Amino acid sequence: MTVALAGCGSSGSGGDVTLKLVAADYDLDGGDTTKQYWDGVTTDFEAAHENIKVDVEVISWTDVDRKVAEMVAAGKAPDIAQIGAYADYAAQDKLYAVDDLLSIPTQANFLAPLADAGEVSRVAYGMPFVASTRLLFYNKTLFSQAGLKAPKSWEDLESAATKLKGRGVKYPFALPLGSEEAQAETMNWMLSGGGGYTDSVGSYTVDSDQNIAAFRWLKDNLVGKGLTGPGSPGKLNRKDAFAAFSGGQVGMLNGHPSLMQQAKGKGVKFGMVPLPGPGGKAKSSMGVADWVMGFKQNGHRKEIGTFLNFAYSDENVLEFADQNDILPVTVSASESMGKDPAHKDLWQFLDALPDSTLPPVGKTSWAKVSESVKKQIGSTVEPDGDPASVLGAIGREAAATENAE
C-alpha cells in the first residue's frame, strides 16, 4: 500500500473495524521475517475477533519514522504505529494514553525502566515493543594472540588497545561517532563515566563535569594515541564498525545483541563484558527501546486496546525477540528467556536491562537534541577539538530547545 493510501482504520458494515498498523522492518538480511511475524499475529487475532481486521504495512527503519510523520501530517494517521519515537505525537495530543488501551495486567508486566521511559509529564503514551542493552564486545582470537584478558576498566581498555595496535590490528577500539547512531555511542561513554544526558529530575546535563571528563579521556587516551583505527571516529558509523568487527578487523567495540548474529555468521569468536568505567564496571549501561503507540484520529480506542492486549502475550513477545536476537519488554517474557538455555547468549544483555538507563525519549526536545549530538559530538575527539566547548554548545542548545517546547 502506498503512503498516499495508507490512512487508516475504517469501519465496515455490521460494525466491522479495520485497524491500520504501520511497523518497522527488523530483518537485517533484507528478508520478510518481520512481515511473516505480523501476518501470524494478525491471523491468530482475527480468528478470535471476527469483527476486527488488522491491515499491516511494514516499512524499513530508514523510512518508517518519516513516513508515519507524513501520514499524520496529511490527516491519515494509522491506528497503531510501531516506530522509534512517540513523544512529539503525545505532545500534540494525537495519542491515546496507555491507561486507555491496555489492561492493568498487561501494563504492569512491562519492565519498569521501559514503562517509565514511555511517559510524558508522568502519563504513559509509549508502549515498549522490543529492547536492547549494550555490552563491550571483544575479539577472543585477537585477545588470545596478544595475551590479553577481557577489560574491566578504562585503563584496561587503553592497555589492550595499545597491544592490539602493536600487533597490527586495524581498529584496536572502534569508536563510531558518525551520524548513524552517534547519540547512542555518546551515551555509552557518558554513563560509563558516571554522567548521562539528564540528571535525576530530567534536566539536561550534557556538559556535566563527568561527561566532559569522559570525552577528554577518549580524546587523549584512545583517539589521540591512534588506538581507534584509520580515519576520524566522527566519520565512522555503527554499521561499518559492526561490519569491521565481523570481518575480524576490530579488537573491541560497544555493541548490542544483533552484533552476535552478525559476528557468528562470519565465524568471529567473541566475548562480551559489561561496559568498563574509570575504576571498574560502569554503574549503568544504556538501554534502548522501540515504541508502539495508538493514534486517536479514527476513534478506535477499544479495538486498538483489544489488539494490543493480544499482541503483548508472552508467546508473541518471545517469538519476535527470539527471531531478531533482541530483548523482550515484559517481566514474564524476560523471566522465561532467562531460564531457557537456548537464549543463553542473551542472558548478559537481559541481566543489564532492569538497571539500564534509557535516553530521554519522553522529552519532546529529545529528537532535536539527538540530531545535534549526531552532528557535533565527533569534533570532541578531533586533534583540535575541545570536549568542554563542544558539549557546552550542545548543552546550551538542548536547554534552549527544552525551554521552547
mmCIF file of C-alpha atoms in Angstrom:
data_model
loop_
_atom_site.group_PDB
_atom_site.id
_atom_site.type_symbol
_atom_site.label_atom_id
_atom_site.label_comp_id
_atom_site.label_asym_id
_atom_site.label_seq_id
_atom_site.Cartn_x
_atom_site.Cartn_y
_atom_site.Cartn_z
ATOM 1 C CA MET A 1 0.000 0.000 0.000
ATOM 2 C CA THR A 2 1.410 3.378 -0.920
ATOM 3 C CA VAL A 3 1.876 6.122 1.630
ATOM 4 C CA ALA A 4 -0.824 8.162 -0.064
ATOM 5 C CA LEU A 5 -3.335 5.405 0.526
ATOM 6 C CA ALA A 6 -2.165 4.423 3.997
ATOM 7 C CA GLY A 7 -4.569 6.099 6.155
ATOM 8 C CA CYS A 8 -6.230 4.304 8.039
ATOM 9 C CA GLY A 9 -8.564 2.342 10.092
ATOM 10 C CA SER A 10 -12.011 2.112 8.600
ATOM 11 C CA SER A 11 -15.392 0.858 9.690
ATOM 12 C CA GLY A 12 -17.250 -1.594 7.516
ATOM 13 C CA SER A 13 -20.806 -2.859 7.545
ATOM 14 C CA GLY A 14 -22.102 -4.761 10.528
ATOM 15 C CA GLY A 15 -19.837 -2.914 12.941
ATOM 16 C CA ASP A 16 -16.619 -4.368 11.497
ATOM 17 C CA VAL A 17 -13.459 -2.316 12.049
ATOM 18 C CA THR A 18 -10.188 -2.487 10.127
ATOM 19 C CA LEU A 19 -7.192 -1.220 12.046
ATOM 20 C CA LYS A 20 -4.190 0.165 10.178
ATOM 21 C CA LEU A 21 -0.851 -0.828 11.741
ATOM 22 C CA VAL A 22 2.483 0.515 10.495
ATOM 23 C CA ALA A 23 5.506 -1.444 11.729
ATOM 24 C CA ALA A 24 9.268 -1.148 11.319
ATOM 25 C CA ASP A 25 11.235 -3.828 9.474
ATOM 26 C CA TYR A 26 13.797 -5.621 11.672
ATOM 27 C CA ASP A 27 15.113 -8.128 9.137
ATOM 28 C CA LEU A 28 18.867 -7.444 8.865
ATOM 29 C CA ASP A 29 19.190 -9.600 5.757
ATOM 30 C CA GLY A 30 16.503 -7.866 3.715
ATOM 31 C CA GLY A 31 14.019 -10.725 4.017
ATOM 32 C CA ASP A 32 10.402 -10.707 5.077
ATOM 33 C CA THR A 33 10.599 -12.210 8.576
ATOM 34 C CA THR A 34 9.012 -9.108 10.133
ATOM 35 C CA LYS A 35 6.081 -9.314 7.732
ATOM 36 C CA GLN A 36 5.725 -13.026 8.458
ATOM 37 C CA TYR A 37 5.654 -12.311 12.187
ATOM 38 C CA TRP A 38 2.860 -9.730 11.922
ATOM 39 C CA ASP A 39 0.958 -11.942 9.476
ATOM 40 C CA GLY A 40 0.996 -14.680 12.090
ATOM 41 C CA VAL A 41 -0.115 -12.386 14.924
ATOM 42 C CA THR A 42 -2.938 -10.824 12.917
ATOM 43 C CA THR A 43 -4.170 -14.161 11.576
ATOM 44 C CA ASP A 44 -4.447 -15.559 15.103
ATOM 45 C CA PHE A 45 -6.046 -12.361 16.366
ATOM 46 C CA GLU A 46 -8.634 -12.136 13.603
ATOM 47 C CA ALA A 47 -9.600 -15.762 14.140
ATOM 48 C CA ALA A 48 -10.536 -14.874 17.717
ATOM 49 C CA HIS A 49 -12.071 -11.449 16.959
ATOM 50 C CA GLU A 50 -14.326 -11.703 13.916
ATOM 51 C CA ASN A 51 -15.301 -8.016 13.843
ATOM 52 C CA ILE A 52 -11.743 -6.614 13.898
ATOM 53 C CA LYS A 53 -9.354 -6.841 10.960
ATOM 54 C CA VAL A 54 -5.754 -5.606 11.028
ATOM 55 C CA ASP A 55 -4.026 -4.248 7.917
ATOM 56 C CA VAL A 56 -0.261 -4.246 8.456
ATOM 57 C CA GLU A 57 2.296 -2.259 6.478
ATOM 58 C CA VAL A 58 5.966 -3.000 7.191
ATOM 59 C CA ILE A 59 8.389 -0.187 6.294
ATOM 60 C CA SER A 60 12.203 -0.090 6.544
ATOM 61 C CA TRP A 61 13.749 1.600 9.565
ATOM 62 C CA THR A 62 15.334 4.105 7.200
ATOM 63 C CA ASP A 63 11.909 5.444 6.231
ATOM 64 C CA VAL A 64 9.321 4.394 8.801
ATOM 65 C CA ASP A 65 9.500 7.361 11.203
ATOM 66 C CA ARG A 66 9.372 9.837 8.338
ATOM 67 C CA LYS A 67 6.501 8.074 6.583
ATOM 68 C CA VAL A 68 4.394 7.891 9.729
ATOM 69 C CA ALA A 69 5.036 11.602 10.270
ATOM 70 C CA GLU A 70 3.848 12.251 6.699
ATOM 71 C CA MET A 71 0.707 10.202 7.286
ATOM 72 C CA VAL A 72 -0.081 12.119 10.464
ATOM 73 C CA ALA A 73 0.585 15.479 8.806
ATOM 74 C CA ALA A 74 -1.754 14.517 5.949
ATOM 75 C CA GLY A 75 -4.546 13.677 8.381
ATOM 76 C CA LYS A 76 -4.222 9.955 7.642
ATOM 77 C CA ALA A 77 -2.677 8.637 10.835
ATOM 78 C CA PRO A 78 -2.534 4.872 11.282
ATOM 79 C CA ASP A 79 -4.399 3.421 14.229
ATOM 80 C CA ILE A 80 -1.221 1.824 15.568
ATOM 81 C CA ALA A 81 2.410 2.643 14.810
ATOM 82 C CA GLN A 82 5.482 0.714 15.909
ATOM 83 C CA ILE A 83 8.367 3.134 15.369
ATOM 84 C CA GLY A 84 11.268 4.852 17.121
ATOM 85 C CA ALA A 85 9.678 7.775 18.979
ATOM 86 C CA TYR A 86 6.340 8.798 20.399
ATOM 87 C CA ALA A 87 6.818 11.991 22.441
ATOM 88 C CA ASP A 88 6.112 14.506 19.659
ATOM 89 C CA TYR A 89 2.754 12.887 18.910
ATOM 90 C CA ALA A 90 1.871 12.757 22.601
ATOM 91 C CA ALA A 91 2.658 16.460 22.962
ATOM 92 C CA GLN A 92 0.291 17.176 20.058
ATOM 93 C CA ASP A 93 -2.493 15.216 21.813
ATOM 94 C CA LYS A 94 -2.657 12.714 18.961
ATOM 95 C CA LEU A 95 -2.172 9.573 21.059
ATOM 96 C CA TYR A 96 -4.293 7.590 23.458
ATOM 97 C CA ALA A 97 -2.832 7.237 26.936
ATOM 98 C CA VAL A 98 -1.711 3.690 27.669
ATOM 99 C CA ASP A 99 -4.272 3.573 30.501
ATOM 100 C CA ASP A 100 -6.995 3.920 27.866
ATOM 101 C CA LEU A 101 -5.715 0.978 25.824
ATOM 102 C CA LEU A 102 -4.145 -1.765 27.901
ATOM 103 C CA SER A 103 -5.465 -3.894 30.724
ATOM 104 C CA ILE A 104 -3.855 -3.435 34.125
ATOM 105 C CA PRO A 105 -2.086 -6.850 33.978
ATOM 106 C CA THR A 106 -0.596 -6.038 30.553
ATOM 107 C CA GLN A 107 0.642 -2.625 31.717
ATOM 108 C CA ALA A 108 2.049 -3.998 34.970
ATOM 109 C CA ASN A 109 4.029 -6.595 33.038
ATOM 110 C CA PHE A 110 6.280 -4.039 31.292
ATOM 111 C CA LEU A 111 9.800 -3.815 32.725
ATOM 112 C CA ALA A 112 9.969 -0.763 34.967
ATOM 113 C CA PRO A 113 12.673 1.304 33.212
ATOM 114 C CA LEU A 114 10.921 0.809 29.879
ATOM 115 C CA ALA A 115 7.493 1.684 31.232
ATOM 116 C CA ASP A 116 8.922 4.836 32.851
ATOM 117 C CA ALA A 117 10.588 5.862 29.587
ATOM 118 C CA GLY A 118 7.219 5.728 27.852
ATOM 119 C CA GLU A 119 5.871 8.670 29.863
ATOM 120 C CA VAL A 120 5.399 12.321 29.002
ATOM 121 C CA SER A 121 4.631 14.502 32.030
ATOM 122 C CA ARG A 122 4.023 11.301 34.044
ATOM 123 C CA VAL A 123 1.386 9.982 31.654
ATOM 124 C CA ALA A 124 2.302 6.881 29.630
ATOM 125 C CA TYR A 125 1.770 7.147 25.877
ATOM 126 C CA GLY A 126 4.554 4.940 24.519
ATOM 127 C CA MET A 127 4.448 1.168 24.915
ATOM 128 C CA PRO A 128 7.833 -0.555 24.604
ATOM 129 C CA PHE A 129 7.969 -3.097 21.795
ATOM 130 C CA VAL A 130 11.468 -4.562 21.976
ATOM 131 C CA ALA A 131 14.583 -3.517 23.855
ATOM 132 C CA SER A 132 18.333 -3.920 23.903
ATOM 133 C CA THR A 133 21.235 -3.011 26.118
ATOM 134 C CA ARG A 134 24.909 -2.504 25.364
ATOM 135 C CA LEU A 135 27.926 -4.614 26.280
ATOM 136 C CA LEU A 136 31.595 -4.375 25.351
ATOM 137 C CA PHE A 137 32.388 -6.923 22.626
ATOM 138 C CA TYR A 138 35.962 -8.129 22.156
ATOM 139 C CA ASN A 139 37.552 -10.426 19.605
ATOM 140 C CA LYS A 140 38.656 -13.518 21.524
ATOM 141 C CA THR A 141 41.122 -14.629 18.869
ATOM 142 C CA LEU A 142 42.926 -11.282 18.762
ATOM 143 C CA PHE A 143 42.932 -11.064 22.556
ATOM 144 C CA SER A 144 44.324 -14.573 22.911
ATOM 145 C CA GLN A 145 47.082 -13.898 20.390
ATOM 146 C CA ALA A 146 48.061 -10.770 22.337
ATOM 147 C CA GLY A 147 47.853 -12.493 25.724
ATOM 148 C CA LEU A 148 45.052 -10.199 26.882
ATOM 149 C CA LYS A 149 42.160 -10.629 29.285
ATOM 150 C CA ALA A 150 38.748 -9.008 28.975
ATOM 151 C CA PRO A 151 38.985 -5.338 30.054
ATOM 152 C CA LYS A 152 37.315 -4.208 33.268
ATOM 153 C CA SER A 153 38.290 -0.517 33.360
ATOM 154 C CA TRP A 154 39.206 2.338 31.058
ATOM 155 C CA GLU A 155 42.856 1.714 31.914
ATOM 156 C CA ASP A 156 42.450 -1.870 30.728
ATOM 157 C CA LEU A 157 40.865 -0.610 27.502
ATOM 158 C CA GLU A 158 43.809 1.633 26.754
ATOM 159 C CA SER A 159 46.357 -1.049 27.605
ATOM 160 C CA ALA A 160 44.633 -3.680 25.486
ATOM 161 C CA ALA A 161 44.173 -1.306 22.561
ATOM 162 C CA THR A 162 47.877 -0.377 22.697
ATOM 163 C CA LYS A 163 48.931 -4.033 22.463
ATOM 164 C CA LEU A 164 46.455 -4.727 19.678
ATOM 165 C CA LYS A 165 47.744 -1.760 17.699
ATOM 166 C CA GLY A 166 51.272 -3.070 18.110
ATOM 167 C CA ARG A 167 50.146 -6.338 16.559
ATOM 168 C CA GLY A 168 48.716 -4.555 13.517
ATOM 169 C CA VAL A 169 45.006 -4.701 14.363
ATOM 170 C CA LYS A 170 43.238 -2.173 12.137
ATOM 171 C CA TYR A 171 40.751 -0.960 14.753
ATOM 172 C CA PRO A 172 42.057 -1.703 18.257
ATOM 173 C CA PHE A 173 38.945 0.044 19.591
ATOM 174 C CA ALA A 174 36.247 1.002 17.094
ATOM 175 C CA LEU A 175 34.576 4.258 18.139
ATOM 176 C CA PRO A 176 31.556 5.001 15.893
ATOM 177 C CA LEU A 177 30.737 8.658 16.488
ATOM 178 C CA GLY A 178 29.403 9.052 12.951
ATOM 179 C CA SER A 179 25.934 10.361 12.258
ATOM 180 C CA GLU A 180 24.158 6.984 12.091
ATOM 181 C CA GLU A 181 23.942 6.414 15.853
ATOM 182 C CA ALA A 182 26.377 8.801 17.498
ATOM 183 C CA GLN A 183 23.840 9.692 20.183
ATOM 184 C CA ALA A 184 23.928 6.087 21.447
ATOM 185 C CA GLU A 185 27.723 5.708 21.450
ATOM 186 C CA THR A 186 27.896 9.079 23.200
ATOM 187 C CA MET A 187 25.505 7.898 25.907
ATOM 188 C CA ASN A 188 27.572 4.733 26.440
ATOM 189 C CA TRP A 189 30.580 6.854 27.342
ATOM 190 C CA MET A 190 28.601 9.347 29.410
ATOM 191 C CA LEU A 191 27.140 6.544 31.524
ATOM 192 C CA SER A 192 30.409 4.678 31.893
ATOM 193 C CA GLY A 193 31.968 7.903 33.174
ATOM 194 C CA GLY A 194 29.212 8.390 35.752
ATOM 195 C CA GLY A 195 27.278 11.015 33.791
ATOM 196 C CA GLY A 196 24.428 11.000 31.298
ATOM 197 C CA TYR A 197 22.229 13.228 29.178
ATOM 198 C CA THR A 198 19.992 14.197 32.105
ATOM 199 C CA ASP A 199 20.037 14.295 35.886
ATOM 200 C CA SER A 200 17.704 12.574 38.353
ATOM 201 C CA VAL A 201 14.951 15.143 37.794
ATOM 202 C CA GLY A 202 15.194 15.061 33.999
ATOM 203 C CA SER A 203 17.132 18.276 33.350
ATOM 204 C CA TYR A 204 19.750 18.159 30.601
ATOM 205 C CA THR A 205 23.328 17.773 31.860
ATOM 206 C CA VAL A 206 25.131 17.332 28.534
ATOM 207 C CA ASP A 207 28.149 19.382 29.627
ATOM 208 C CA SER A 208 28.489 17.962 33.144
ATOM 209 C CA ASP A 209 31.976 17.512 34.574
ATOM 210 C CA GLN A 210 31.645 13.726 34.241
ATOM 211 C CA ASN A 211 30.684 13.923 30.566
ATOM 212 C CA ILE A 212 33.486 16.350 29.751
ATOM 213 C CA ALA A 213 35.982 14.107 31.571
ATOM 214 C CA ALA A 214 34.801 11.057 29.605
ATOM 215 C CA PHE A 215 35.362 12.696 26.239
ATOM 216 C CA ARG A 216 38.682 14.195 27.299
ATOM 217 C CA TRP A 217 39.780 10.679 28.217
ATOM 218 C CA LEU A 218 38.644 9.374 24.839
ATOM 219 C CA LYS A 219 40.455 12.126 23.008
ATOM 220 C CA ASP A 220 43.704 11.872 24.971
ATOM 221 C CA ASN A 221 43.931 8.148 25.676
ATOM 222 C CA LEU A 222 42.344 6.412 22.697
ATOM 223 C CA VAL A 223 41.887 8.685 19.684
ATOM 224 C CA GLY A 224 44.960 10.817 20.274
ATOM 225 C CA LYS A 225 47.147 7.731 20.560
ATOM 226 C CA GLY A 226 45.896 6.262 17.305
ATOM 227 C CA LEU A 227 44.038 3.419 19.022
ATOM 228 C CA THR A 228 40.689 3.868 17.245
ATOM 229 C CA GLY A 229 41.838 2.949 13.754
ATOM 230 C CA PRO A 230 42.137 4.843 10.491
ATOM 231 C CA GLY A 231 40.038 7.914 9.838
ATOM 232 C CA SER A 232 38.081 10.073 12.219
ATOM 233 C CA PRO A 233 35.654 8.489 14.717
ATOM 234 C CA GLY A 234 33.232 11.244 13.715
ATOM 235 C CA LYS A 235 33.010 9.662 10.265
ATOM 236 C CA LEU A 236 32.718 6.042 11.408
ATOM 237 C CA ASN A 237 29.136 4.755 11.508
ATOM 238 C CA ARG A 238 27.869 1.888 13.646
ATOM 239 C CA LYS A 239 27.016 -0.271 10.632
ATOM 240 C CA ASP A 240 30.563 -0.010 9.308
ATOM 241 C CA ALA A 241 32.078 -0.625 12.750
ATOM 242 C CA PHE A 242 29.943 -3.753 13.182
ATOM 243 C CA ALA A 243 30.930 -4.968 9.718
ATOM 244 C CA ALA A 244 34.615 -4.449 10.555
ATOM 245 C CA PHE A 245 34.197 -6.382 13.815
ATOM 246 C CA SER A 246 32.506 -9.218 11.938
ATOM 247 C CA GLY A 247 35.384 -9.116 9.484
ATOM 248 C CA GLY A 248 37.938 -9.675 12.252
ATOM 249 C CA GLN A 249 39.412 -6.171 11.998
ATOM 250 C CA VAL A 250 38.266 -4.811 15.373
ATOM 251 C CA GLY A 251 39.640 -5.639 18.799
ATOM 252 C CA MET A 252 36.856 -4.044 20.870
ATOM 253 C CA LEU A 253 33.683 -2.016 20.483
ATOM 254 C CA ASN A 254 30.389 -1.331 22.231
ATOM 255 C CA GLY A 255 27.649 -3.469 20.745
ATOM 256 C CA HIS A 256 24.061 -4.631 21.076
ATOM 257 C CA PRO A 257 22.546 -8.132 20.662
ATOM 258 C CA SER A 258 22.210 -8.134 16.877
ATOM 259 C CA LEU A 259 26.011 -7.974 16.557
ATOM 260 C CA MET A 260 26.182 -11.507 17.947
ATOM 261 C CA GLN A 261 24.279 -12.911 14.984
ATOM 262 C CA GLN A 262 26.373 -10.895 12.529
ATOM 263 C CA ALA A 263 29.708 -11.951 14.060
ATOM 264 C CA LYS A 264 28.710 -15.607 14.359
ATOM 265 C CA GLY A 265 27.730 -15.609 10.705
ATOM 266 C CA LYS A 266 31.297 -14.597 9.805
ATOM 267 C CA GLY A 267 32.915 -17.100 12.172
ATOM 268 C CA VAL A 268 34.305 -14.493 14.585
ATOM 269 C CA LYS A 269 34.868 -15.724 18.139
ATOM 270 C CA PHE A 270 33.926 -13.007 20.594
ATOM 271 C CA GLY A 271 33.369 -12.333 24.254
ATOM 272 C CA MET A 272 31.144 -9.795 25.976
ATOM 273 C CA VAL A 273 31.585 -7.956 29.282
ATOM 274 C CA PRO A 274 29.819 -5.032 30.995
ATOM 275 C CA LEU A 275 30.960 -1.612 29.836
ATOM 276 C CA PRO A 276 34.070 -0.584 31.763
ATOM 277 C CA GLY A 277 34.260 2.673 33.710
ATOM 278 C CA PRO A 278 37.201 4.689 35.038
ATOM 279 C CA GLY A 279 37.649 2.410 38.060
ATOM 280 C CA GLY A 280 35.806 -0.721 37.021
ATOM 281 C CA LYS A 281 32.373 -1.722 35.777
ATOM 282 C CA ALA A 282 30.141 1.196 34.734
ATOM 283 C CA LYS A 283 27.332 1.993 37.176
ATOM 284 C CA SER A 284 24.736 1.765 34.414
ATOM 285 C CA SER A 285 24.505 0.617 30.834
ATOM 286 C CA MET A 286 22.423 2.151 28.102
ATOM 287 C CA GLY A 287 19.059 0.662 27.331
ATOM 288 C CA VAL A 288 17.161 1.255 24.107
ATOM 289 C CA ALA A 289 13.530 0.556 23.261
ATOM 290 C CA ASP A 290 11.329 0.895 20.208
ATOM 291 C CA TRP A 291 7.781 2.033 20.728
ATOM 292 C CA VAL A 292 4.170 1.206 19.972
ATOM 293 C CA MET A 293 1.513 3.938 20.097
ATOM 294 C CA GLY A 294 -2.188 4.217 19.431
ATOM 295 C CA PHE A 295 -3.467 7.210 17.454
ATOM 296 C CA LYS A 296 -6.770 8.868 18.328
ATOM 297 C CA GLN A 297 -7.715 10.075 14.855
ATOM 298 C CA ASN A 298 -10.015 7.215 13.846
ATOM 299 C CA GLY A 299 -11.620 6.737 17.250
ATOM 300 C CA HIS A 300 -10.799 3.050 17.503
ATOM 301 C CA ARG A 301 -9.682 3.060 21.135
ATOM 302 C CA LYS A 302 -11.446 -0.150 22.128
ATOM 303 C CA GLU A 303 -10.297 -2.124 19.084
ATOM 304 C CA ILE A 304 -6.707 -0.874 19.373
ATOM 305 C CA GLY A 305 -6.639 -1.931 23.013
ATOM 306 C CA THR A 306 -8.092 -5.350 22.219
ATOM 307 C CA PHE A 307 -5.411 -5.975 19.599
ATOM 308 C CA LEU A 308 -2.504 -4.719 21.722
ATOM 309 C CA ASN A 309 -3.506 -6.772 24.756
ATOM 310 C CA PHE A 310 -3.404 -9.788 22.428
ATOM 311 C CA ALA A 311 -0.101 -8.754 20.792
ATOM 312 C CA TYR A 312 1.670 -8.459 24.161
ATOM 313 C CA SER A 313 1.121 -12.106 25.088
ATOM 314 C CA ASP A 314 4.303 -13.929 26.144
ATOM 315 C CA GLU A 315 4.088 -16.125 23.070
ATOM 316 C CA ASN A 316 4.121 -13.158 20.688
ATOM 317 C CA VAL A 317 6.687 -11.128 22.624
ATOM 318 C CA LEU A 318 9.112 -14.061 22.871
ATOM 319 C CA GLU A 319 8.701 -15.059 19.247
ATOM 320 C CA PHE A 320 9.709 -11.640 17.942
ATOM 321 C CA ALA A 321 12.594 -11.263 20.418
ATOM 322 C CA ASP A 322 13.898 -14.727 19.551
ATOM 323 C CA GLN A 323 13.549 -14.125 15.834
ATOM 324 C CA ASN A 324 15.669 -10.967 15.956
ATOM 325 C CA ASP A 325 18.078 -11.560 18.864
ATOM 326 C CA ILE A 326 16.514 -8.684 20.815
ATOM 327 C CA LEU A 327 15.245 -8.466 24.369
ATOM 328 C CA PRO A 328 11.597 -8.844 25.384
ATOM 329 C CA VAL A 329 9.991 -5.902 27.168
ATOM 330 C CA THR A 330 7.804 -7.731 29.684
ATOM 331 C CA VAL A 331 8.673 -9.221 33.046
ATOM 332 C CA SER A 332 7.173 -12.628 32.328
ATOM 333 C CA ALA A 333 8.793 -12.994 28.894
ATOM 334 C CA SER A 334 12.156 -11.856 30.300
ATOM 335 C CA GLU A 335 11.939 -14.436 33.071
ATOM 336 C CA SER A 336 11.086 -17.115 30.531
ATOM 337 C CA MET A 337 14.038 -16.149 28.323
ATOM 338 C CA GLY A 338 16.318 -16.076 31.360
ATOM 339 C CA LYS A 339 15.506 -19.721 32.133
ATOM 340 C CA ASP A 340 15.820 -21.031 28.577
ATOM 341 C CA PRO A 341 19.346 -22.287 27.685
ATOM 342 C CA ALA A 342 18.522 -21.674 24.031
ATOM 343 C CA HIS A 343 18.823 -17.944 24.806
ATOM 344 C CA LYS A 344 21.998 -18.186 26.865
ATOM 345 C CA ASP A 345 23.832 -15.732 24.603
ATOM 346 C CA LEU A 346 21.293 -13.042 25.518
ATOM 347 C CA TRP A 347 21.423 -13.540 29.274
ATOM 348 C CA GLN A 348 24.117 -10.911 29.857
ATOM 349 C CA PHE A 349 22.073 -8.322 27.967
ATOM 350 C CA LEU A 350 18.970 -9.428 29.824
ATOM 351 C CA ASP A 351 20.710 -9.041 33.194
ATOM 352 C CA ALA A 352 21.696 -5.480 32.315
ATOM 353 C CA LEU A 353 18.221 -4.370 31.255
ATOM 354 C CA PRO A 354 16.450 -3.838 34.637
ATOM 355 C CA ASP A 355 19.168 -1.397 35.772
ATOM 356 C CA SER A 356 19.752 0.234 32.404
ATOM 357 C CA THR A 357 19.301 3.921 31.622
ATOM 358 C CA LEU A 358 17.345 4.926 28.531
ATOM 359 C CA PRO A 359 17.795 8.115 26.506
ATOM 360 C CA PRO A 360 15.324 10.853 27.493
ATOM 361 C CA VAL A 361 12.818 9.747 24.864
ATOM 362 C CA GLY A 362 9.906 11.189 26.856
ATOM 363 C CA LYS A 363 11.152 14.699 26.156
ATOM 364 C CA THR A 364 9.674 16.288 23.047
ATOM 365 C CA SER A 365 13.011 18.103 22.702
ATOM 366 C CA TRP A 366 14.988 14.850 22.504
ATOM 367 C CA ALA A 367 14.698 14.397 18.734
ATOM 368 C CA LYS A 368 16.372 17.766 18.114
ATOM 369 C CA VAL A 369 18.969 17.253 20.828
ATOM 370 C CA SER A 370 19.796 13.825 19.426
ATOM 371 C CA GLU A 371 20.352 15.322 15.968
ATOM 372 C CA SER A 372 22.590 17.978 17.486
ATOM 373 C CA VAL A 373 24.706 15.289 19.150
ATOM 374 C CA LYS A 374 24.986 13.355 15.886
ATOM 375 C CA LYS A 375 26.260 16.431 14.057
ATOM 376 C CA GLN A 376 28.715 17.737 16.653
ATOM 377 C CA ILE A 377 29.985 15.038 19.003
ATOM 378 C CA GLY A 378 32.652 13.721 16.637
ATOM 379 C CA SER A 379 34.540 17.021 16.875
ATOM 380 C CA THR A 380 35.197 16.464 20.611
ATOM 381 C CA VAL A 381 37.919 13.944 19.785
ATOM 382 C CA GLU A 382 39.490 15.712 16.805
ATOM 383 C CA PRO A 383 43.097 16.887 17.326
ATOM 384 C CA ASP A 384 41.954 20.483 17.726
ATOM 385 C CA GLY A 385 38.680 19.570 19.444
ATOM 386 C CA ASP A 386 37.704 20.794 22.897
ATOM 387 C CA PRO A 387 35.226 18.480 24.663
ATOM 388 C CA ALA A 388 34.168 21.193 27.116
ATOM 389 C CA SER A 389 33.415 23.645 24.318
ATOM 390 C CA VAL A 390 31.521 21.173 22.130
ATOM 391 C CA LEU A 391 29.493 19.653 24.958
ATOM 392 C CA GLY A 392 28.794 23.137 26.267
ATOM 393 C CA ALA A 393 27.380 24.194 22.886
ATOM 394 C CA ILE A 394 25.217 21.063 22.685
ATOM 395 C CA GLY A 395 24.085 21.603 26.266
ATOM 396 C CA ARG A 396 23.059 25.208 25.658
ATOM 397 C CA GLU A 397 21.167 24.179 22.536
ATOM 398 C CA ALA A 398 19.454 21.375 24.489
ATOM 399 C CA ALA A 399 18.349 23.772 27.217
ATOM 400 C CA ALA A 400 17.052 26.293 24.682
ATOM 401 C CA THR A 401 15.149 23.579 22.800
ATOM 402 C CA GLU A 402 13.634 22.263 26.026
ATOM 403 C CA ASN A 403 12.535 25.743 27.094
ATOM 404 C CA ALA A 404 10.967 26.386 23.704
ATOM 405 C CA GLU A 405 8.858 23.231 23.775
#
